[in-house]
Short mmCIF file of C-alpha atoms in Angstrom, two decimals:
data_model
loop_
_atom_site.label_atom_id
_atom_site.label_comp_id
_atom_site.label_asym_id
_atom_site.label_seq_id
_atom_site.Cartn_x
_atom_site.Cartn_y
_atom_site.Cartn_z
CA MET A 1 -0.02 -0.01 0.04
CA LYS A 2 2.90 2.32 0.89
CA ARG A 3 4.54 1.73 -2.49
CA ILE A 4 1.24 2.61 -4.31
CA LEU A 5 0.77 5.83 -2.49
CA THR A 6 4.41 6.83 -3.17
CA LEU A 7 3.90 6.12 -6.92
CA ILE A 8 0.67 8.12 -6.94
CA LEU A 9 2.41 11.12 -5.32
CA LEU A 10 5.35 10.84 -7.79
CA LEU A 11 3.06 10.79 -10.77
CA SER A 12 1.12 13.74 -9.49
CA CYS A 13 4.32 15.77 -9.04
CA ILE A 14 5.49 14.90 -12.59
CA GLY A 15 2.14 16.10 -13.88
CA LEU A 16 2.38 19.49 -12.27
CA GLU A 17 3.11 22.43 -14.48
CA ALA A 18 5.50 25.05 -13.15
CA ALA A 19 4.14 28.61 -12.71
CA THR A 20 6.27 31.45 -14.08
CA ILE A 21 5.98 35.20 -13.85
CA PRO A 22 8.13 37.94 -15.44
CA GLY A 23 10.40 40.03 -13.34
CA SER A 24 8.18 43.05 -13.58
CA ASP A 25 5.05 41.24 -12.34
CA TYR A 26 3.34 43.07 -9.47
CA LYS A 27 3.65 39.95 -7.38
CA ALA A 28 7.37 40.59 -7.14
CA VAL A 29 7.89 43.67 -4.85
CA TYR A 30 11.13 45.54 -5.12
CA VAL A 31 12.55 47.98 -2.47
CA GLY A 32 15.26 50.22 -3.80
CA ARG A 33 15.99 52.02 -7.01
CA THR A 34 15.19 49.91 -10.03
CA LEU A 35 14.59 50.22 -13.76
CA VAL A 36 11.66 48.41 -15.33
CA GLU A 37 11.94 47.67 -19.01
CA GLY A 38 9.13 45.51 -20.40
CA ASN A 39 9.08 42.30 -18.42
CA THR A 40 12.44 42.84 -16.72
CA VAL A 41 13.70 44.75 -13.75
CA SER A 42 17.27 45.87 -13.36
CA PHE A 43 19.28 47.32 -10.37
CA ASP A 44 22.73 47.57 -8.94
CA TRP A 45 22.50 49.50 -5.64
CA SER A 46 23.34 47.46 -2.57
CA GLY A 47 20.54 46.55 -0.26
CA THR A 48 17.90 46.38 -3.03
CA THR A 49 15.45 43.72 -2.07
CA ILE A 50 12.81 41.49 -3.71
CA ARG A 51 9.82 40.06 -1.79
CA ILE A 52 7.80 37.38 -3.47
CA ARG A 53 5.08 35.06 -2.13
CA PHE A 54 4.07 31.72 -3.66
CA ASN A 55 2.35 28.35 -2.86
CA GLY A 56 4.83 25.71 -3.66
CA THR A 57 8.08 24.01 -2.53
CA CYS A 58 10.68 25.88 -4.48
CA LEU A 59 11.55 29.21 -6.17
CA LYS A 60 13.82 29.83 -9.14
CA LEU A 61 15.15 33.10 -10.39
CA PHE A 62 15.85 33.78 -14.09
CA CYS A 63 18.34 36.64 -14.51
CA THR A 64 21.05 38.24 -16.54
CA GLN A 65 24.10 39.42 -14.66
CA GLU A 66 26.78 42.01 -15.41
CA GLY A 67 29.81 41.42 -13.23
CA SER A 68 29.19 39.19 -10.19
CA ASP A 69 27.00 39.76 -7.06
CA TRP A 70 26.17 38.10 -3.73
CA PHE A 71 22.62 37.86 -2.42
CA ASN A 72 21.11 37.07 0.98
CA VAL A 73 17.90 34.97 1.20
CA TRP A 74 15.24 34.67 3.93
CA VAL A 75 12.33 32.25 3.86
CA ASP A 76 9.13 32.85 5.79
CA LYS A 77 10.59 35.60 8.02
CA ALA A 78 11.41 39.21 7.99
CA PRO A 79 15.22 39.78 7.37
CA VAL A 80 17.31 39.27 10.50
CA ALA A 81 21.08 39.70 10.97
CA LYS A 82 21.89 36.12 9.78
CA GLU A 83 20.57 35.15 6.38
CA ASP A 84 18.94 31.65 5.85
CA SER A 85 21.18 31.22 2.86
CA LYS A 86 23.02 33.14 0.14
CA PHE A 87 23.97 32.77 -3.50
CA ARG A 88 26.33 34.18 -5.98
CA THR A 89 25.42 35.22 -9.58
CA GLU A 90 28.01 34.88 -12.40
CA PRO A 91 28.25 36.94 -15.53
CA GLY A 92 25.58 36.27 -18.23
CA GLU A 93 22.10 34.66 -18.36
CA GLN A 94 21.40 32.05 -15.71
CA THR A 95 18.82 30.27 -13.57
CA VAL A 96 19.33 30.34 -9.82
CA THR A 97 17.52 28.05 -7.42
CA VAL A 98 16.81 30.39 -4.60
CA CYS A 99 15.24 27.77 -2.39
CA SER A 100 13.94 24.28 -2.57
CA GLY A 101 12.63 21.46 -0.48
CA LEU A 102 10.08 23.66 1.30
CA ARG A 103 7.02 22.19 2.92
CA LYS A 104 3.88 22.38 0.76
CA GLY A 105 1.99 25.58 1.32
CA SER A 106 2.40 29.31 1.03
CA HIS A 107 5.84 30.98 1.58
CA GLU A 108 7.34 34.38 1.34
CA VAL A 109 10.94 34.77 0.26
CA VAL A 110 13.10 37.88 0.60
CA ILE A 111 16.16 38.31 -1.67
CA GLN A 112 18.67 41.05 -0.88
CA LYS A 113 21.59 42.30 -2.95
CA ARG A 114 24.44 42.33 -0.45
CA THR A 115 27.21 43.67 -2.68
CA GLU A 116 27.43 47.14 -4.27
CA GLY A 117 27.13 48.43 -7.74
CA GLU A 118 30.86 48.34 -8.41
CA GLN A 119 30.63 44.49 -8.15
CA GLY A 120 27.67 44.01 -10.55
CA CYS A 121 24.21 44.74 -11.90
CA ILE A 122 21.36 42.25 -12.15
CA THR A 123 18.47 42.13 -14.50
CA VAL A 124 15.56 40.08 -13.19
CA ASN A 125 13.88 38.27 -16.13
CA GLY A 126 11.42 36.11 -14.23
CA PHE A 127 10.57 33.67 -11.43
CA GLU A 128 9.33 30.01 -11.37
CA THR A 129 7.73 27.82 -8.74
CA ASP A 130 6.16 24.40 -8.73
CA GLY A 131 2.82 25.82 -7.54
CA LEU A 132 1.18 29.29 -7.77
CA PHE A 133 2.48 32.83 -7.17
CA LEU A 134 0.40 34.78 -4.70
CA ALA A 135 -0.49 38.47 -4.31
CA PRO A 136 1.99 40.53 -2.17
CA GLY A 137 1.56 40.78 1.52
CA GLU A 138 1.06 43.99 3.43
CA PRO A 139 3.87 46.46 2.78
CA ASN A 140 5.95 48.02 5.53
CA LEU A 141 4.53 51.43 6.52
CA ARG A 142 7.99 52.89 7.22
CA ASN A 143 10.92 53.69 4.95
CA ILE A 144 14.30 55.20 5.58
CA GLU A 145 16.64 56.28 2.82
CA PHE A 146 20.36 56.28 3.51
CA ILE A 147 22.92 58.18 1.40
CA GLY A 148 26.44 56.94 2.15
CA ASP A 149 29.77 55.32 1.32
CA SER A 150 31.49 52.08 2.14
CA TYR A 151 30.20 52.16 5.68
CA THR A 152 26.62 52.10 4.35
CA CYS A 153 27.51 49.38 1.79
CA GLY A 154 28.75 47.10 4.50
CA TYR A 155 32.30 46.95 3.13
CA GLY A 156 34.29 44.30 5.08
CA THR A 157 31.55 43.58 7.65
CA GLU A 158 32.28 39.87 7.59
CA SER A 159 36.01 40.13 7.48
CA ALA A 160 38.23 38.68 10.22
CA GLY A 161 40.08 41.88 11.02
CA ARG A 162 41.15 45.37 10.09
CA GLU A 163 44.33 44.26 8.28
CA GLU A 164 42.46 42.02 5.93
CA PRO A 165 41.91 43.12 2.28
CA PHE A 166 38.46 43.61 0.75
CA ARG A 167 36.81 40.52 -0.53
CA PRO A 168 33.32 40.76 -2.31
CA GLU A 169 32.04 37.72 -0.49
CA GLU A 170 32.64 39.53 2.86
CA GLU A 171 30.77 42.64 1.95
CA ASN A 172 27.33 42.44 3.47
CA CYS A 173 25.19 45.53 3.72
CA ASN A 174 22.79 43.56 5.91
CA LEU A 175 25.30 43.80 8.79
CA ALA A 176 25.84 47.56 8.38
CA TYR A 177 24.31 50.32 10.52
CA ALA A 178 21.54 51.24 7.95
CA GLU A 179 19.99 47.82 7.73
CA ILE A 180 20.35 47.35 11.48
CA ILE A 181 18.37 50.58 12.01
CA GLY A 182 15.78 49.43 9.53
CA ARG A 183 15.27 46.26 11.40
CA TYR A 184 15.05 48.03 14.72
CA PHE A 185 12.23 50.30 13.41
CA GLU A 186 10.71 47.54 11.23
CA ALA A 187 11.22 49.92 8.26
CA ASP A 188 12.11 49.25 4.61
CA VAL A 189 15.52 50.63 3.79
CA THR A 190 16.72 52.10 0.56
CA LEU A 191 20.58 52.46 0.17
CA VAL A 192 22.11 55.00 -2.22
CA SER A 193 25.77 54.31 -1.46
CA HIS A 194 29.14 53.62 -3.01
CA SER A 195 32.48 52.74 -1.44
CA GLY A 196 35.14 55.51 -1.70
CA ARG A 197 32.79 58.34 -2.59
CA GLY A 198 32.36 61.65 -0.87
CA ILE A 199 30.58 65.03 -1.05
CA VAL A 200 33.24 66.97 -2.79
CA ARG A 201 36.00 64.43 -3.62
CA ASN A 202 36.50 60.68 -3.33
CA TYR A 203 39.04 58.54 -1.55
CA GLY A 204 42.54 59.57 -2.60
CA ASP A 205 40.96 62.29 -4.82
CA TYR A 206 41.13 59.87 -7.74
CA ASP A 207 37.88 61.15 -9.33
CA ALA A 208 36.31 64.29 -7.88
CA SER A 209 33.60 64.34 -10.49
CA ASP A 210 31.84 61.13 -9.72
CA THR A 211 30.92 61.92 -6.03
CA MET A 212 27.77 60.90 -4.26
CA THR A 213 26.45 64.37 -4.81
CA LYS A 214 26.27 63.33 -8.57
CA LYS A 215 25.40 59.73 -8.10
CA TYR A 216 22.33 60.54 -5.97
CA SER A 217 20.63 61.69 -9.09
CA GLN A 218 21.03 58.29 -10.83
CA VAL A 219 18.83 55.22 -11.17
CA PHE A 220 21.95 53.07 -11.17
CA ASP A 221 25.07 53.35 -9.11
CA GLN A 222 27.75 52.05 -11.52
CA HIS A 223 25.88 50.97 -14.66
CA ARG A 224 24.03 53.08 -17.22
CA GLN A 225 24.85 56.18 -15.17
CA GLU A 226 23.18 58.49 -17.79
CA ILE A 227 19.68 57.38 -16.65
CA GLY A 228 18.36 59.94 -14.16
CA TRP A 229 16.31 59.17 -11.03
CA ASP A 230 12.79 60.60 -10.97
CA ALA A 231 11.32 60.48 -7.50
CA SER A 232 7.86 61.23 -8.82
CA GLU A 233 7.79 57.84 -10.57
CA SER A 234 8.80 56.05 -7.38
CA GLU A 235 6.37 54.07 -5.25
CA TYR A 236 7.69 55.32 -1.93
CA THR A 237 8.55 58.47 0.02
CA PRO A 238 10.91 57.92 2.88
CA ASP A 239 9.91 59.06 6.40
CA ILE A 240 13.49 60.29 6.90
CA VAL A 241 16.74 60.62 4.93
CA VAL A 242 20.04 59.98 6.60
CA ILE A 243 23.24 61.29 4.99
CA TYR A 244 26.42 59.62 6.21
CA LEU A 245 29.21 60.91 4.07
CA GLY A 246 32.54 62.72 4.51
CA THR A 247 34.98 60.04 5.52
CA ASN A 248 36.43 59.93 1.96
CA ASP A 249 36.52 63.74 1.62
CA PHE A 250 38.91 63.79 4.58
CA SER A 251 40.92 60.76 3.65
CA THR A 252 44.68 60.49 2.86
CA GLY A 253 45.48 63.72 4.82
CA LYS A 254 43.32 65.95 2.71
CA GLN A 255 40.10 67.82 3.04
CA PRO A 256 38.07 70.13 0.89
CA SER A 257 37.68 73.84 1.49
CA ILE A 258 34.75 74.73 3.74
CA GLU A 259 33.27 76.77 0.85
CA SER A 260 33.28 73.84 -1.61
CA TRP A 261 32.06 71.49 1.11
CA CYS A 262 28.98 73.66 2.07
CA SER A 263 28.19 74.22 -1.63
CA ASN A 264 28.17 70.57 -2.53
CA TYR A 265 26.47 69.46 0.65
CA SER A 266 23.82 72.07 0.14
CA ALA A 267 23.35 70.76 -3.45
CA LEU A 268 22.82 67.24 -2.23
CA ILE A 269 20.37 68.42 0.41
CA GLY A 270 18.50 70.42 -2.28
CA LYS A 271 18.20 67.22 -4.41
CA VAL A 272 16.62 65.38 -1.41
CA ARG A 273 14.22 68.31 -0.89
CA ARG A 274 13.11 68.45 -4.49
CA ASN A 275 12.50 64.72 -4.33
CA TYR A 276 10.44 64.50 -1.07
CA GLY A 277 9.53 68.02 0.09
CA GLU A 278 10.51 69.75 3.37
CA LEU A 279 8.22 67.64 5.57
CA VAL A 280 10.71 64.75 5.34
CA PRO A 281 13.44 65.37 7.92
CA ILE A 282 17.06 65.10 6.82
CA LEU A 283 19.65 63.79 9.37
CA CYS A 284 23.28 64.65 8.50
CA VAL A 285 25.73 62.43 10.41
CA VAL A 286 29.42 63.07 11.09
CA SER A 287 31.68 60.01 11.08
CA LYS A 288 34.47 59.74 13.57
CA ALA A 289 37.12 59.79 10.85
CA SER A 290 38.30 63.41 11.34
CA PRO A 291 37.71 65.92 14.11
CA MET A 292 37.50 68.68 11.49
CA MET A 293 34.49 67.03 9.85
CA HIS A 294 32.33 67.94 12.82
CA GLU A 295 32.49 71.58 12.15
CA TYR A 296 32.11 71.11 8.38
CA VAL A 297 28.81 69.04 8.66
CA LYS A 298 27.44 71.44 11.37
CA THR A 299 28.14 74.44 9.15
CA ALA A 300 26.61 72.77 6.06
CA ALA A 301 23.52 71.66 7.88
CA GLU A 302 22.77 74.76 9.65
CA GLY A 303 23.61 77.09 6.73
CA CYS A 304 22.07 75.11 3.82
CA GLY A 305 19.00 77.33 3.65
CA PHE A 306 16.56 74.38 3.92
CA ALA A 307 14.17 73.67 6.75
CA ASN A 308 13.98 70.45 8.75
CA VAL A 309 17.72 69.56 8.32
CA HIS A 310 19.42 68.20 11.42
CA TRP A 311 22.86 66.89 12.34
CA THR A 312 24.63 64.63 14.84
CA SER A 313 28.04 62.98 15.15
CA ILE A 314 29.53 59.68 15.88
CA GLN A 315 32.08 60.33 18.55
CA THR A 316 35.61 58.91 18.56
CA ASP A 317 34.99 56.24 21.22
CA ALA A 318 31.64 55.13 19.80
CA HIS A 319 33.43 51.91 18.67
CA ASN A 320 36.98 50.68 19.15
CA ASP A 321 39.62 50.26 16.47
CA VAL A 322 40.41 46.67 17.02
CA SER A 323 37.62 44.19 17.67
CA ASP A 324 34.98 46.47 16.12
CA LEU A 325 36.75 46.65 12.72
CA GLY A 326 36.65 44.50 9.59
CA ALA A 327 38.51 44.70 6.29
CA SER A 328 40.69 47.79 5.67
CA TRP A 329 39.75 49.48 8.99
CA HIS A 330 36.02 49.50 8.23
CA PRO A 331 33.45 48.67 10.98
CA ASN A 332 32.51 45.10 11.27
CA TYR A 333 29.01 43.92 12.51
CA SER A 334 29.95 44.76 16.14
CA GLY A 335 31.16 48.21 15.20
CA HIS A 336 28.03 48.85 13.05
CA ARG A 337 25.66 47.92 15.88
CA LYS A 338 27.33 50.61 17.99
CA VAL A 339 27.07 53.18 15.19
CA ALA A 340 23.35 52.23 14.71
CA SER A 341 22.85 52.70 18.45
CA CYS A 342 24.12 56.24 18.22
CA MET A 343 21.71 57.21 15.35
CA ILE A 344 18.55 55.44 16.63
CA PRO A 345 17.53 58.07 19.27
CA TYR A 346 17.73 60.94 16.65
CA ILE A 347 15.70 58.97 14.14
CA SER A 348 13.09 58.15 16.82
CA THR A 349 12.82 61.85 17.77
CA LEU A 350 12.67 63.22 14.20
CA THR A 351 10.04 60.72 12.97
CA GLY A 352 8.00 60.43 16.16
CA TRP A 353 8.52 56.61 16.10
CA ASP A 354 8.71 54.79 19.44
CA MET A 355 12.08 53.62 20.59
CA PRO A 356 11.25 50.10 21.86
CA PHE A 357 13.32 48.24 24.48
CA LYS A 358 14.79 45.61 22.26
CA ALA A 359 18.21 44.52 20.91
CA VAL A 360 19.98 46.52 18.20
CA GLU A 361 21.02 43.71 15.89
#
């Protein structure tokens, strides 16, 4: 009798037709800057996520990749610090089995791009499951936009120590302060960040033209930079925008003039204002990289001419420079938890959100 039942189940599975949807189907919900072209969706900013619900036991992703990226995956849970699994995409067209062997029934999967645009750009062509795709669940009611550099990208968060070199597989934005803050407030997070970039100049001053002040206006970080970002076509307006830039402006023993700094910082704030209006608070954060930066950010924020612009700083002893550091002297997960803890009270005050008694992780 047992053999007969097994045979019946096997034959029924063989007879099932897989369900497929295009990458641009409404059942696939994207958080972050994307470009929709016909049935496909492309993006390269780190932290961009896809949420998709289905009734089945597996999920496949059809995509085309420029460069190579790493992605985090969670099944049937909101993203937490530790991913359920991760996968890497290779250059070219491919099929990725995101998850398999799930129990029969409905599931929700979250896919997060953990590496930044310099590593790669993905075009999502479609999805497949052995059951049915379901309508999206309820969206998060909160959203925070972060504009930043390698700290925001999660550069070296999984590295063993500060003397280690950068490795793409150890870059994980999910362990950086921005995603930690998002989890704390149960908010969606949009990252607009690129390692080595600043307000006026970049790390080592190797390309002062391609700063975050310029990149903020783009749909893509590294790819097809000629395509401009139009906030009016976006499906979200953030509740608060956090700017955490300046470390690279003050790198390698250099710093911009206060005049050029304030001019470019005001230009960036102006872009945010034009996107979202003055009701959205802007929090400008000073990193602990240079004592001089404190006065620069304070002057720019207070003199920018825009309302509802605020500033705070990460003090020198907010985290240590040994056990709290990952690759190339960047904060690791421990360091980023401390940085997030410094920003959380300000975000709570500026948004009016409660500051619950729970772990920052």
